Short mmCIF file of C-alpha atoms in Angstrom, two decimals:
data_model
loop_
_atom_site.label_atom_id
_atom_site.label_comp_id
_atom_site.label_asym_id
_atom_site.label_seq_id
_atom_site.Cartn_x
_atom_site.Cartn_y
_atom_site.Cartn_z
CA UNK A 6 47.14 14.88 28.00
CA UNK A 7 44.45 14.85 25.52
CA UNK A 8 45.25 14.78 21.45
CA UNK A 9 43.18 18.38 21.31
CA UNK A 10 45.04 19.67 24.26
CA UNK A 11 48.20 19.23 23.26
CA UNK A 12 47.31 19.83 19.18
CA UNK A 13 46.48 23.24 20.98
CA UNK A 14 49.49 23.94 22.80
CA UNK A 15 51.71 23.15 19.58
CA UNK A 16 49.34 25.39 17.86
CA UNK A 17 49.69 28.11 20.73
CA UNK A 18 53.73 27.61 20.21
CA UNK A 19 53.46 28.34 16.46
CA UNK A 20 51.58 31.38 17.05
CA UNK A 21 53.56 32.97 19.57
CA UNK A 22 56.71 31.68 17.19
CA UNK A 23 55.19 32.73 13.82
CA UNK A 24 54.06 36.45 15.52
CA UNK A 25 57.76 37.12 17.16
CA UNK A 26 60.20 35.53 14.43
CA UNK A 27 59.63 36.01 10.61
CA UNK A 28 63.93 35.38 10.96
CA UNK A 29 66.13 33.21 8.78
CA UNK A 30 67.45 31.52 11.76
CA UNK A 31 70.65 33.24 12.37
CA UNK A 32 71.57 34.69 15.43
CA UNK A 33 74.55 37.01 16.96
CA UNK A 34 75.56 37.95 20.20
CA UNK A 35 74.75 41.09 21.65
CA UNK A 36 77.84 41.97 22.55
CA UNK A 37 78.91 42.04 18.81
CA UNK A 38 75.80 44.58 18.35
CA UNK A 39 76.01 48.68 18.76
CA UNK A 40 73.31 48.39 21.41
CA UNK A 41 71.05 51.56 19.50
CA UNK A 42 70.68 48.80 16.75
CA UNK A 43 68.81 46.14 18.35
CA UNK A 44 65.22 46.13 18.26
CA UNK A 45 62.94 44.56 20.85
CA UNK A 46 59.98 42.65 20.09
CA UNK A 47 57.59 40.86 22.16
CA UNK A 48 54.67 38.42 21.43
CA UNK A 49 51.88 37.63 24.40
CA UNK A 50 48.89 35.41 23.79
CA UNK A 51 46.34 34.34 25.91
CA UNK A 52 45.24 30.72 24.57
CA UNK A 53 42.01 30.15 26.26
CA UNK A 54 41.69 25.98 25.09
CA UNK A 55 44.55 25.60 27.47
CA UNK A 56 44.14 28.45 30.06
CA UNK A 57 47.66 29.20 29.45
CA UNK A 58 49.12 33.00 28.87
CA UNK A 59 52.57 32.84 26.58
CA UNK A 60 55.15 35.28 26.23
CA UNK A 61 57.84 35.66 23.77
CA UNK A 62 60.61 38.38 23.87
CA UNK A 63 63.04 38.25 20.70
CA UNK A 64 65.90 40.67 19.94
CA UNK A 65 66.88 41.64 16.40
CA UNK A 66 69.27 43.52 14.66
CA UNK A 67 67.56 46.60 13.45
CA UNK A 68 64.24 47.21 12.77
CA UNK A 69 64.05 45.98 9.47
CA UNK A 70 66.83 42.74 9.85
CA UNK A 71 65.64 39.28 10.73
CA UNK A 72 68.77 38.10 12.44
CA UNK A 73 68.28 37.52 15.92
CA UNK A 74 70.56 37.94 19.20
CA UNK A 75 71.38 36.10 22.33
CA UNK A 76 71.73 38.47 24.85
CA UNK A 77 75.08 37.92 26.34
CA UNK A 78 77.20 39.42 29.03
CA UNK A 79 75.14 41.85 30.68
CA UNK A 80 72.46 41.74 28.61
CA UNK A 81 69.22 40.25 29.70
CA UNK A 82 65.90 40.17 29.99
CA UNK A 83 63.06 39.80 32.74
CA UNK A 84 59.20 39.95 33.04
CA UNK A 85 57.27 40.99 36.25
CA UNK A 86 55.59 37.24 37.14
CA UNK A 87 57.98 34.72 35.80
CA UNK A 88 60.75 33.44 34.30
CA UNK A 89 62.13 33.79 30.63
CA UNK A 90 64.02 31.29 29.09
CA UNK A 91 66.38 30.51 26.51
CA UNK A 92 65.76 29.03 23.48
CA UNK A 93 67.74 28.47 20.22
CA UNK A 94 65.32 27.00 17.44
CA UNK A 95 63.94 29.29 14.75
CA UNK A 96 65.91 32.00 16.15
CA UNK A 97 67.59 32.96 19.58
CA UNK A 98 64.33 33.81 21.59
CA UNK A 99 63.10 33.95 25.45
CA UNK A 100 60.00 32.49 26.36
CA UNK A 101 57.82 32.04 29.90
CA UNK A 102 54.11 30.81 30.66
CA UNK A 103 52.14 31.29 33.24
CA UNK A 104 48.28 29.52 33.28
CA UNK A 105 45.45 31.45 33.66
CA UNK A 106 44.51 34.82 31.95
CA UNK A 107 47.67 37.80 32.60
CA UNK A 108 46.79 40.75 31.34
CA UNK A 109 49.85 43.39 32.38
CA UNK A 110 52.86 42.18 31.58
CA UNK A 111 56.35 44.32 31.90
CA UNK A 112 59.68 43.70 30.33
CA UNK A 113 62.77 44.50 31.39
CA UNK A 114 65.26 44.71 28.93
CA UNK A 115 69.26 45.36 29.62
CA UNK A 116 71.60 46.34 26.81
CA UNK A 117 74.87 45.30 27.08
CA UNK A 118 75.95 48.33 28.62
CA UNK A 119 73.79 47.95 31.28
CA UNK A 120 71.07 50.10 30.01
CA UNK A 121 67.31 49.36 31.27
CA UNK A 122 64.59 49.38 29.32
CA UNK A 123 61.46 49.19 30.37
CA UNK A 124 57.74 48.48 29.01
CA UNK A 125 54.43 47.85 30.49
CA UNK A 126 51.97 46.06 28.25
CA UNK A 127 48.33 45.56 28.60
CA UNK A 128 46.73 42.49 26.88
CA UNK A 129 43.49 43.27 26.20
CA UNK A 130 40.75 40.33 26.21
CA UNK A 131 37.30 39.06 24.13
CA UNK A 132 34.47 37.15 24.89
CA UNK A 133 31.06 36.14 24.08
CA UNK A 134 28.23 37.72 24.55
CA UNK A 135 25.28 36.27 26.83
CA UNK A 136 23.16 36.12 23.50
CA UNK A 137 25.63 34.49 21.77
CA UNK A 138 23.92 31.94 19.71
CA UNK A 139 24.29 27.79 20.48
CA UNK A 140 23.13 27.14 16.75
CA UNK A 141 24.52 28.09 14.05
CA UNK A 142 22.56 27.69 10.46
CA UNK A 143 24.96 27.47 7.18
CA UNK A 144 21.62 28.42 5.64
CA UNK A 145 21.18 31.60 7.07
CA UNK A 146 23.90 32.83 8.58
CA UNK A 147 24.74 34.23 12.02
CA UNK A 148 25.88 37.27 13.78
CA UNK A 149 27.86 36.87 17.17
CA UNK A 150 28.06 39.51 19.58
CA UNK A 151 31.20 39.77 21.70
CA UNK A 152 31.89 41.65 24.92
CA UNK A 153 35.09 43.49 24.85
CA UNK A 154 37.31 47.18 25.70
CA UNK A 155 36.73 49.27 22.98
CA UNK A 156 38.52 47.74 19.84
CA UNK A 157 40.84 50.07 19.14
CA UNK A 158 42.10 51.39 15.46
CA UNK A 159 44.93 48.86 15.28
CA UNK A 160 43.06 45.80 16.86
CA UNK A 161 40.80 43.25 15.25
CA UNK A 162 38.67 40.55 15.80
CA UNK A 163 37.92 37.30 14.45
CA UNK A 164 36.25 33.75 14.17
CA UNK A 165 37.72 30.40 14.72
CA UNK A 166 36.64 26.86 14.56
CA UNK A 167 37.37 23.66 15.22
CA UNK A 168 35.79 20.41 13.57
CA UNK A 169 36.39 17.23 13.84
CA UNK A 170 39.62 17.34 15.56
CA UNK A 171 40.74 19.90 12.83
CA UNK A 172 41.24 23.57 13.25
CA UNK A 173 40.19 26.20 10.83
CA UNK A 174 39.99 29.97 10.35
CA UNK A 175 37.61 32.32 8.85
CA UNK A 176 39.06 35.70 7.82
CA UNK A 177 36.43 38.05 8.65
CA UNK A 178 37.87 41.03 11.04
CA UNK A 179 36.07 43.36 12.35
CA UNK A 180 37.76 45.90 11.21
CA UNK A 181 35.88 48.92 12.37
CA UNK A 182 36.54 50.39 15.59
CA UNK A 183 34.51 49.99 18.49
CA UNK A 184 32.90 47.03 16.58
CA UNK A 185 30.90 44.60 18.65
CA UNK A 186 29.70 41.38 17.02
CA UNK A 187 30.99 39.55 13.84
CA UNK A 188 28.74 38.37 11.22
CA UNK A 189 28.87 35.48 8.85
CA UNK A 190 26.98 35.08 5.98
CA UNK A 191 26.14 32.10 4.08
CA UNK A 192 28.90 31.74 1.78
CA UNK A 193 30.90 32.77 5.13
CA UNK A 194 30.02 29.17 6.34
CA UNK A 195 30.41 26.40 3.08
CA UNK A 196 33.66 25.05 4.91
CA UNK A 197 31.55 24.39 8.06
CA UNK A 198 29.88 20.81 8.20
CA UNK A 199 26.35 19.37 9.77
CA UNK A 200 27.98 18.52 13.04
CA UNK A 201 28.77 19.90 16.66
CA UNK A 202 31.56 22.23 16.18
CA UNK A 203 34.07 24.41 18.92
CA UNK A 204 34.29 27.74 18.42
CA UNK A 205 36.46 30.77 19.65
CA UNK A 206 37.04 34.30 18.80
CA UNK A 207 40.33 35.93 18.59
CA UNK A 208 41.72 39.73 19.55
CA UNK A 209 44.56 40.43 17.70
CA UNK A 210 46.74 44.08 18.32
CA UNK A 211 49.97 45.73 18.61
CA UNK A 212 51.31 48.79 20.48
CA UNK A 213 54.76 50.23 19.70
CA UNK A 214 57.01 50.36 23.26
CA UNK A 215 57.55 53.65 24.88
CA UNK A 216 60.84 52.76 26.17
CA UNK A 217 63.51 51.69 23.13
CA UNK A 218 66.30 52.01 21.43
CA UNK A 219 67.02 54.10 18.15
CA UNK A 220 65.30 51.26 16.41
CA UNK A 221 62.44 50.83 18.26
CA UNK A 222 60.36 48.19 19.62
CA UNK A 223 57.11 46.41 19.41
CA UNK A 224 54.48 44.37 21.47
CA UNK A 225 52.00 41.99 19.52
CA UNK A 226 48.80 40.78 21.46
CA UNK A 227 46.71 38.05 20.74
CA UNK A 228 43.86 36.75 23.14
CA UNK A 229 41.74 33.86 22.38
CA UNK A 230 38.72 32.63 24.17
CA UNK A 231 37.82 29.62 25.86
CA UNK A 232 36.49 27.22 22.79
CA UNK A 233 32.65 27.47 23.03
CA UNK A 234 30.78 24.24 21.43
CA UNK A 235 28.09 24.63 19.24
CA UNK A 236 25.81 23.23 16.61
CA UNK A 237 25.82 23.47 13.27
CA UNK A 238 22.70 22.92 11.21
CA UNK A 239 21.57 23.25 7.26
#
């Protein structure tokens, strides 16, 4: 495996990680847990460098706590293509990959009691437009047009590159809905050098789950494309 492959599935781990914990590292059982107190969150990304769709699904104590739980007894938790599993760093958390682009995902969630919940999600995707430009100028800047579903109020969509083995971000959202390119101006680009350069874009969103507890439950959703190489000139 490559050094940028696998710099890219460590990076794809910290994403789905830094989107679905934001915990202190604790964790309780859910059978210590009134079951209406337990929120449900889950994280899917689509990281197109490594054709690979990721799924977390992490269980908290209220809405508002960080402290995780391991589902326990007859609590558990299943998705429609594969299996979850187990892990206990950063928080108590189940994750599952499958490659390839999956865009409807559905959790199954069981309470302790035995309750089912149950949540469909739709992962929306991004990707270049035929006209997207090969050369980019730090001189004069650059639009990029992008081919997409409507972006919707609570979705965004932005620019990332990769140079020289390293990985960077510019913050420019398009933050208006039903948006369709992204442009960059000149001061947009300083941090870009003279040289060949990967680039992706990246759909971010977030839908609350229909079916959830008196704390409720959310779904982030993050697609990223396959890196497209281009130039950079003066």
């Amino acid at each position: 495996m490559s050094h940028i492959t696998m710099r890219f599935l460590w990076y794809s781990l910290a994403v789905l990680l830094g989107s679905a914990t934001g915990c202190n590292c604790r964790s309780e059982l859910a059978s210590t847990v009134k079951p209406n107190d337990i929120h449900q969150r889950f994280t899917i990304h689509f990281d197109g460098a490594a054709n690979t769709t990721n799924v977390v699904a992490r269980f908290v104590h209220g809405k508002g706590n960080h402290i995780s739980i391991t589902l326990d007894g007859a609590a558990k938790v299943t998705h429609n293509k594969f299996a979850l599993s187990h892990a206990g760093f950063t928080g108590s958390h189940y994750t599952g990959s499958s490659a390839g682009y999956l865009a409807d995902h559905t959790f199954r969630y069981t309470d302790i009691n035995g309750k089912a919940y149950i949540n469909s999600v739709h992962l929306p995707s991004v990707d270049f437009a035929a006209d997207a430009p090969t050369t980019i100028s730090r001189g004069k800047g650059v639009r990029i047009p992008f081919t997409a579903s409507p972006i919707g109020e609570r979705e965004s969509v932005r620019f990332l590159y990769t140079q020289d083995g390293q990985r960077g971000e510019l913050n420019l959202w398009s933050s208006r809905k039903d948006e369709s390119s992204i442009t960059l101006s000149t001061e947009d680009l300083r941090s870009l050098k003279d040289d060949p350069a990967s680039i992706q874009l990246q759909r971010i969103g977030g839908a609350d789950l229909k079916q959830a507890t008196e704390k409720g439950g959310h779904a982030t959703l993050q697609y990223e494309t396959k890196p497209r190489e281009v130039t950079i000139v003066p």
